[in-house]
Amino acid sequence: MRIKLNVEYDGTNYVGWQRQKNGTSVQQMLEDAFFAASGQRVGITGAGRTDAGVHAQGQAAHLDTDTTIPPEKLSFAMNAHLPADIKVTNSQEAGGDFHARYGAVAKTYIYTYYNAQHSSAIYRNTTAHVRGEIDVGAMKQAAQHITGTHDFLSFCASGSEVNTTTRTVYRLDIVREKPFLRIEITGSGFLYNMVRIIAGTLLDAGKGKIAADDVKKIIEGRDRSLASPTAPARGLVMKQVYYDDAEF
């Protein structure tokens, strides 16, 4: 049977979601936990390959197994073998045609800045520190150019292997709750480092380093060098993955 997992993790201590030779990944920890619980070695497919240091509140994944552990109990069985910074928050049987990666119709990410004179001790792993005044109105004005369907090549880091760099951003909200400044973005899919580059560019608009209307020119320029530096990984959280248009 195919089982769908919802996974939450603090990505600080990991090289990202995907298995790699240079360190421990979230995928590896989940596969090892499943083996410890069931005695079976299986591959676990995630909805998105989050980078090193990026977190998830609602990562989705699937695995195929003939284990006798009931699907709804698998989260408990796996969590018994997982560290405190990775947890399976839900497990359930899914149809055989369900695919965590290719079946996703949209994803929501949240990027959080900690806007204060000093960085936070408590939130050091989940926010990016920024000092000084930020014009949230300018950020919102700049964000209007990002929503919609565009070629986001200017917001894609090198090394990405995709057939097209066109994506649709359905919603982009900016919320100020001092000292936090949150950017919540929902789209059909995201390119390599796309959300973090958008976050860095919107911050530059808020700091007055670029004009809000410059974002339109950046998109039309289709050149990564036109956009701002990539925001740090620690401020990014994968909030939710959607498999039905009605969900979002």
JSON list of N, CA, C and O in Angstrom, two decimals, residues 180-217:
[
{"chain": "A", "resi": 180, "resn": "PHE", "atom": "N", "xyz": [8.63, 40.60, 14.24]},
{"chain": "A", "resi": 180, "resn": "PHE", "atom": "CA", "xyz": [8.63, 39.70, 13.09]},
{"chain": "A", "resi": 180, "resn": "PHE", "atom": "C", "xyz": [8.06, 40.37, 11.85]},
{"chain": "A", "resi": 180, "resn": "PHE", "atom": "O", "xyz": [7.11, 41.14, 11.91]},
{"chain": "A", "resi": 181, "resn": "LEU", "atom": "N", "xyz": [8.63, 40.02, 10.72]},
{"chain": "A", "resi": 181, "resn": "LEU", "atom": "CA", "xyz": [8.14, 40.45, 9.41]},
{"chain": "A", "resi": 181, "resn": "LEU", "atom": "C", "xyz": [8.06, 39.20, 8.55]},
{"chain": "A", "resi": 181, "resn": "LEU", "atom": "O", "xyz": [9.09, 38.61, 8.20]},
{"chain": "A", "resi": 182, "resn": "ARG", "atom": "N", "xyz": [6.83, 38.79, 8.24]},
{"chain": "A", "resi": 182, "resn": "ARG", "atom": "CA", "xyz": [6.62, 37.51, 7.56]},
{"chain": "A", "resi": 182, "resn": "ARG", "atom": "C", "xyz": [6.15, 37.72, 6.13]},
{"chain": "A", "resi": 182, "resn": "ARG", "atom": "O", "xyz": [5.27, 38.52, 5.86]},
{"chain": "A", "resi": 183, "resn": "ILE", "atom": "N", "xyz": [6.76, 36.95, 5.24]},
{"chain": "A", "resi": 183, "resn": "ILE", "atom": "CA", "xyz": [6.37, 36.92, 3.83]},
{"chain": "A", "resi": 183, "resn": "ILE", "atom": "C", "xyz": [5.79, 35.54, 3.56]},
{"chain": "A", "resi": 183, "resn": "ILE", "atom": "O", "xyz": [6.49, 34.54, 3.66]},
{"chain": "A", "resi": 184, "resn": "GLU", "atom": "N", "xyz": [4.49, 35.48, 3.24]},
{"chain": "A", "resi": 184, "resn": "GLU", "atom": "CA", "xyz": [3.83, 34.20, 2.97]},
{"chain": "A", "resi": 184, "resn": "GLU", "atom": "C", "xyz": [3.47, 34.15, 1.50]},
{"chain": "A", "resi": 184, "resn": "GLU", "atom": "O", "xyz": [2.77, 35.02, 0.99]},
{"chain": "A", "resi": 185, "resn": "ILE", "atom": "N", "xyz": [3.94, 33.12, 0.83]},
{"chain": "A", "resi": 185, "resn": "ILE", "atom": "CA", "xyz": [3.77, 33.02, -0.61]},
{"chain": "A", "resi": 185, "resn": "ILE", "atom": "C", "xyz": [3.25, 31.65, -1.00]},
{"chain": "A", "resi": 185, "resn": "ILE", "atom": "O", "xyz": [3.74, 30.63, -0.54]},
{"chain": "A", "resi": 186, "resn": "THR", "atom": "N", "xyz": [2.21, 31.66, -1.84]},
{"chain": "A", "resi": 186, "resn": "THR", "atom": "CA", "xyz": [1.62, 30.42, -2.36]},
{"chain": "A", "resi": 186, "resn": "THR", "atom": "C", "xyz": [1.73, 30.42, -3.87]},
{"chain": "A", "resi": 186, "resn": "THR", "atom": "O", "xyz": [1.39, 31.39, -4.53]},
{"chain": "A", "resi": 187, "resn": "GLY", "atom": "N", "xyz": [2.26, 29.32, -4.42]},
{"chain": "A", "resi": 187, "resn": "GLY", "atom": "CA", "xyz": [2.44, 29.25, -5.86]},
{"chain": "A", "resi": 187, "resn": "GLY", "atom": "C", "xyz": [2.30, 27.84, -6.39]},
{"chain": "A", "resi": 187, "resn": "GLY", "atom": "O", "xyz": [2.23, 26.87, -5.63]},
{"chain": "A", "resi": 188, "resn": "SER", "atom": "N", "xyz": [2.26, 27.74, -7.70]},
{"chain": "A", "resi": 188, "resn": "SER", "atom": "CA", "xyz": [2.12, 26.44, -8.36]},
{"chain": "A", "resi": 188, "resn": "SER", "atom": "C", "xyz": [3.36, 25.58, -8.16]},
{"chain": "A", "resi": 188, "resn": "SER", "atom": "O", "xyz": [3.31, 24.36, -8.25]},
{"chain": "A", "resi": 189, "resn": "GLY", "atom": "N", "xyz": [4.46, 26.22, -7.89]},
{"chain": "A", "resi": 189, "resn": "GLY", "atom": "CA", "xyz": [5.74, 25.55, -7.68]},
{"chain": "A", "resi": 189, "resn": "GLY", "atom": "C", "xyz": [6.81, 26.62, -7.63]},
{"chain": "A", "resi": 189, "resn": "GLY", "atom": "O", "xyz": [6.57, 27.77, -8.01]},
{"chain": "A", "resi": 190, "resn": "PHE", "atom": "N", "xyz": [7.99, 26.24, -7.14]},
{"chain": "A", "resi": 190, "resn": "PHE", "atom": "CA", "xyz": [9.04, 27.23, -6.96]},
{"chain": "A", "resi": 190, "resn": "PHE", "atom": "C", "xyz": [10.37, 26.71, -7.49]},
{"chain": "A", "resi": 190, "resn": "PHE", "atom": "O", "xyz": [10.70, 25.54, -7.34]},
{"chain": "A", "resi": 191, "resn": "LEU", "atom": "N", "xyz": [11.12, 27.60, -8.10]},
{"chain": "A", "resi": 191, "resn": "LEU", "atom": "CA", "xyz": [12.43, 27.27, -8.63]},
{"chain": "A", "resi": 191, "resn": "LEU", "atom": "C", "xyz": [13.46, 27.21, -7.50]},
{"chain": "A", "resi": 191, "resn": "LEU", "atom": "O", "xyz": [13.18, 27.59, -6.36]},
{"chain": "A", "resi": 192, "resn": "TYR", "atom": "N", "xyz": [14.65, 26.76, -7.83]},
{"chain": "A", "resi": 192, "resn": "TYR", "atom": "CA", "xyz": [15.73, 26.64, -6.84]},
{"chain": "A", "resi": 192, "resn": "TYR", "atom": "C", "xyz": [16.05, 28.00, -6.22]},
{"chain": "A", "resi": 192, "resn": "TYR", "atom": "O", "xyz": [16.42, 28.94, -6.92]},
{"chain": "A", "resi": 193, "resn": "ASN", "atom": "N", "xyz": [15.84, 28.11, -4.91]},
{"chain": "A", "resi": 193, "resn": "ASN", "atom": "CA", "xyz": [16.07, 29.33, -4.13]},
{"chain": "A", "resi": 193, "resn": "ASN", "atom": "C", "xyz": [15.12, 30.48, -4.47]},
{"chain": "A", "resi": 193, "resn": "ASN", "atom": "O", "xyz": [15.34, 31.62, -4.04]},
{"chain": "A", "resi": 194, "resn": "MET", "atom": "N", "xyz": [14.06, 30.19, -5.22]},
{"chain": "A", "resi": 194, "resn": "MET", "atom": "CA", "xyz": [13.17, 31.25, -5.68]},
{"chain": "A", "resi": 194, "resn": "MET", "atom": "C", "xyz": [12.55, 32.05, -4.53]},
{"chain": "A", "resi": 194, "resn": "MET", "atom": "O", "xyz": [12.55, 33.29, -4.55]},
{"chain": "A", "resi": 195, "resn": "VAL", "atom": "N", "xyz": [12.04, 31.38, -3.51]},
{"chain": "A", "resi": 195, "resn": "VAL", "atom": "CA", "xyz": [11.39, 32.09, -2.40]},
{"chain": "A", "resi": 195, "resn": "VAL", "atom": "C", "xyz": [12.41, 32.95, -1.64]},
{"chain": "A", "resi": 195, "resn": "VAL", "atom": "O", "xyz": [12.12, 34.09, -1.28]},
{"chain": "A", "resi": 196, "resn": "ARG", "atom": "N", "xyz": [13.59, 32.43, -1.44]},
{"chain": "A", "resi": 196, "resn": "ARG", "atom": "CA", "xyz": [14.62, 33.18, -0.70]},
{"chain": "A", "resi": 196, "resn": "ARG", "atom": "C", "xyz": [15.12, 34.38, -1.50]},
{"chain": "A", "resi": 196, "resn": "ARG", "atom": "O", "xyz": [15.45, 35.43, -0.92]},
{"chain": "A", "resi": 197, "resn": "ILE", "atom": "N", "xyz": [15.17, 34.27, -2.82]},
{"chain": "A", "resi": 197, "resn": "ILE", "atom": "CA", "xyz": [15.58, 35.42, -3.65]},
{"chain": "A", "resi": 197, "resn": "ILE", "atom": "C", "xyz": [14.46, 36.47, -3.66]},
{"chain": "A", "resi": 197, "resn": "ILE", "atom": "O", "xyz": [14.73, 37.67, -3.60]},
{"chain": "A", "resi": 198, "resn": "ILE", "atom": "N", "xyz": [13.21, 36.01, -3.72]},
{"chain": "A", "resi": 198, "resn": "ILE", "atom": "CA", "xyz": [12.09, 36.94, -3.62]},
{"chain": "A", "resi": 198, "resn": "ILE", "atom": "C", "xyz": [12.12, 37.66, -2.28]},
{"chain": "A", "resi": 198, "resn": "ILE", "atom": "O", "xyz": [11.94, 38.89, -2.21]},
{"chain": "A", "resi": 199, "resn": "ALA", "atom": "N", "xyz": [12.37, 36.93, -1.20]},
{"chain": "A", "resi": 199, "resn": "ALA", "atom": "CA", "xyz": [12.42, 37.53, 0.13]},
{"chain": "A", "resi": 199, "resn": "ALA", "atom": "C", "xyz": [13.53, 38.58, 0.21]},
{"chain": "A", "resi": 199, "resn": "ALA", "atom": "O", "xyz": [13.33, 39.66, 0.78]},
{"chain": "A", "resi": 200, "resn": "GLY", "atom": "N", "xyz": [14.68, 38.28, -0.36]},
{"chain": "A", "resi": 200, "resn": "GLY", "atom": "CA", "xyz": [15.78, 39.24, -0.35]},
{"chain": "A", "resi": 200, "resn": "GLY", "atom": "C", "xyz": [15.47, 40.48, -1.17]},
{"chain": "A", "resi": 200, "resn": "GLY", "atom": "O", "xyz": [15.81, 41.61, -0.79]},
{"chain": "A", "resi": 201, "resn": "THR", "atom": "N", "xyz": [14.79, 40.28, -2.28]},
{"chain": "A", "resi": 201, "resn": "THR", "atom": "CA", "xyz": [14.44, 41.40, -3.16]},
{"chain": "A", "resi": 201, "resn": "THR", "atom": "C", "xyz": [13.37, 42.29, -2.53]},
{"chain": "A", "resi": 201, "resn": "THR", "atom": "O", "xyz": [13.46, 43.53, -2.58]},
{"chain": "A", "resi": 202, "resn": "LEU", "atom": "N", "xyz": [12.37, 41.68, -1.91]},
{"chain": "A", "resi": 202, "resn": "LEU", "atom": "CA", "xyz": [11.34, 42.46, -1.24]},
{"chain": "A", "resi": 202, "resn": "LEU", "atom": "C", "xyz": [11.93, 43.24, -0.06]},
{"chain": "A", "resi": 202, "resn": "LEU", "atom": "O", "xyz": [11.52, 44.38, 0.21]},
{"chain": "A", "resi": 203, "resn": "LEU", "atom": "N", "xyz": [12.88, 42.64, 0.64]},
{"chain": "A", "resi": 203, "resn": "LEU", "atom": "CA", "xyz": [13.52, 43.37, 1.74]},
{"chain": "A", "resi": 203, "resn": "LEU", "atom": "C", "xyz": [14.27, 44.58, 1.21]},
{"chain": "A", "resi": 203, "resn": "LEU", "atom": "O", "xyz": [14.21, 45.66, 1.82]},
{"chain": "A", "resi": 204, "resn": "ASP", "atom": "N", "xyz": [14.94, 44.45, 0.10]},
{"chain": "A", "resi": 204, "resn": "ASP", "atom": "CA", "xyz": [15.66, 45.60, -0.49]},
{"chain": "A", "resi": 204, "resn": "ASP", "atom": "C", "xyz": [14.68, 46.71, -0.87]},
{"chain": "A", "resi": 204, "resn": "ASP", "atom": "O", "xyz": [15.00, 47.89, -0.76]},
{"chain": "A", "resi": 205, "resn": "ALA", "atom": "N", "xyz": [13.48, 46.33, -1.30]},
{"chain": "A", "resi": 205, "resn": "ALA", "atom": "CA", "xyz": [12.45, 47.33, -1.59]},
{"chain": "A", "resi": 205, "resn": "ALA", "atom": "C", "xyz": [12.04, 48.03, -0.30]},
{"chain": "A", "resi": 205, "resn": "ALA", "atom": "O", "xyz": [11.85, 49.26, -0.26]},
{"chain": "A", "resi": 206, "resn": "GLY", "atom": "N", "xyz": [11.90, 47.26, 0.77]},
{"chain": "A", "resi": 206, "resn": "GLY", "atom": "CA", "xyz": [11.53, 47.83, 2.05]},
{"chain": "A", "resi": 206, "resn": "GLY", "atom": "C", "xyz": [12.60, 48.69, 2.67]},
{"chain": "A", "resi": 206, "resn": "GLY", "atom": "O", "xyz": [12.31, 49.61, 3.46]},
{"chain": "A", "resi": 207, "resn": "LYS", "atom": "N", "xyz": [13.87, 48.41, 2.32]},
{"chain": "A", "resi": 207, "resn": "LYS", "atom": "CA", "xyz": [15.00, 49.20, 2.83]},
{"chain": "A", "resi": 207, "resn": "LYS", "atom": "C", "xyz": [15.32, 50.38, 1.93]},
{"chain": "A", "resi": 207, "resn": "LYS", "atom": "O", "xyz": [16.23, 51.16, 2.22]},
{"chain": "A", "resi": 208, "resn": "GLY", "atom": "N", "xyz": [14.60, 50.51, 0.82]},
{"chain": "A", "resi": 208, "resn": "GLY", "atom": "CA", "xyz": [14.83, 51.62, -0.09]},
{"chain": "A", "resi": 208, "resn": "GLY", "atom": "C", "xyz": [16.01, 51.43, -1.02]},
{"chain": "A", "resi": 208, "resn": "GLY", "atom": "O", "xyz": [16.43, 52.38, -1.70]},
{"chain": "A", "resi": 209, "resn": "LYS", "atom": "N", "xyz": [16.56, 50.22, -1.09]},
{"chain": "A", "resi": 209, "resn": "LYS", "atom": "CA", "xyz": [17.70, 49.97, -1.96]},
{"chain": "A", "resi": 209, "resn": "LYS", "atom": "C", "xyz": [17.27, 49.85, -3.42]},
{"chain": "A", "resi": 209, "resn": "LYS", "atom": "O", "xyz": [18.08, 50.08, -4.33]},
{"chain": "A", "resi": 210, "resn": "ILE", "atom": "N", "xyz": [16.03, 49.45, -3.64]},
{"chain": "A", "resi": 210, "resn": "ILE", "atom": "CA", "xyz": [15.46, 49.43, -4.98]},
{"chain": "A", "resi": 210, "resn": "ILE", "atom": "C", "xyz": [14.05, 50.00, -4.90]},
{"chain": "A", "resi": 210, "resn": "ILE", "atom": "O", "xyz": [13.44, 50.00, -3.83]},
{"chain": "A", "resi": 211, "resn": "ALA", "atom": "N", "xyz": [13.55, 50.50, -6.02]},
{"chain": "A", "resi": 211, "resn": "ALA", "atom": "CA", "xyz": [12.18, 50.99, -6.05]},
{"chain": "A", "resi": 211, "resn": "ALA", "atom": "C", "xyz": [11.22, 49.82, -6.21]},
{"chain": "A", "resi": 211, "resn": "ALA", "atom": "O", "xyz": [11.58, 48.78, -6.79]},
{"chain": "A", "resi": 212, "resn": "ALA", "atom": "N", "xyz": [10.02, 49.97, -5.70]},
{"chain": "A", "resi": 212, "resn": "ALA", "atom": "CA", "xyz": [9.04, 48.90, -5.79]},
{"chain": "A", "resi": 212, "resn": "ALA", "atom": "C", "xyz": [8.80, 48.49, -7.24]},
{"chain": "A", "resi": 212, "resn": "ALA", "atom": "O", "xyz": [8.68, 47.30, -7.56]},
{"chain": "A", "resi": 213, "resn": "ASP", "atom": "N", "xyz": [8.75, 49.46, -8.13]},
{"chain": "A", "resi": 213, "resn": "ASP", "atom": "CA", "xyz": [8.48, 49.17, -9.54]},
{"chain": "A", "resi": 213, "resn": "ASP", "atom": "C", "xyz": [9.67, 48.52, -10.25]},
{"chain": "A", "resi": 213, "resn": "ASP", "atom": "O", "xyz": [9.52, 48.02, -11.37]},
{"chain": "A", "resi": 214, "resn": "ASP", "atom": "N", "xyz": [10.84, 48.53, -9.59]},
{"chain": "A", "resi": 214, "resn": "ASP", "atom": "CA", "xyz": [12.01, 47.87, -10.19]},
{"chain": "A", "resi": 214, "resn": "ASP", "atom": "C", "xyz": [11.81, 46.37, -10.28]},
{"chain": "A", "resi": 214, "resn": "ASP", "atom": "O", "xyz": [12.44, 45.70, -11.11]},
{"chain": "A", "resi": 215, "resn": "VAL", "atom": "N", "xyz": [10.94, 45.82, -9.44]},
{"chain": "A", "resi": 215, "resn": "VAL", "atom": "CA", "xyz": [10.71, 44.38, -9.44]},
{"chain": "A", "resi": 215, "resn": "VAL", "atom": "C", "xyz": [10.16, 43.92, -10.79]},
{"chain": "A", "resi": 215, "resn": "VAL", "atom": "O", "xyz": [10.51, 42.85, -11.30]},
{"chain": "A", "resi": 216, "resn": "LYS", "atom": "N", "xyz": [9.31, 44.73, -11.38]},
{"chain": "A", "resi": 216, "resn": "LYS", "atom": "CA", "xyz": [8.79, 44.40, -12.71]},
{"chain": "A", "resi": 216, "resn": "LYS", "atom": "C", "xyz": [9.93, 44.31, -13.72]},
{"chain": "A", "resi": 216, "resn": "LYS", "atom": "O", "xyz": [9.97, 43.39, -14.55]},
{"chain": "A", "resi": 217, "resn": "LYS", "atom": "N", "xyz": [10.87, 45.24, -13.65]},
{"chain": "A", "resi": 217, "resn": "LYS", "atom": "CA", "xyz": [12.02, 45.24, -14.57]},
{"chain": "A", "resi": 217, "resn": "LYS", "atom": "C", "xyz": [12.92, 44.03, -14.32]},
{"chain": "A", "resi": 217, "resn": "LYS", "atom": "O", "xyz": [13.49, 43.47, -15.25]}
]
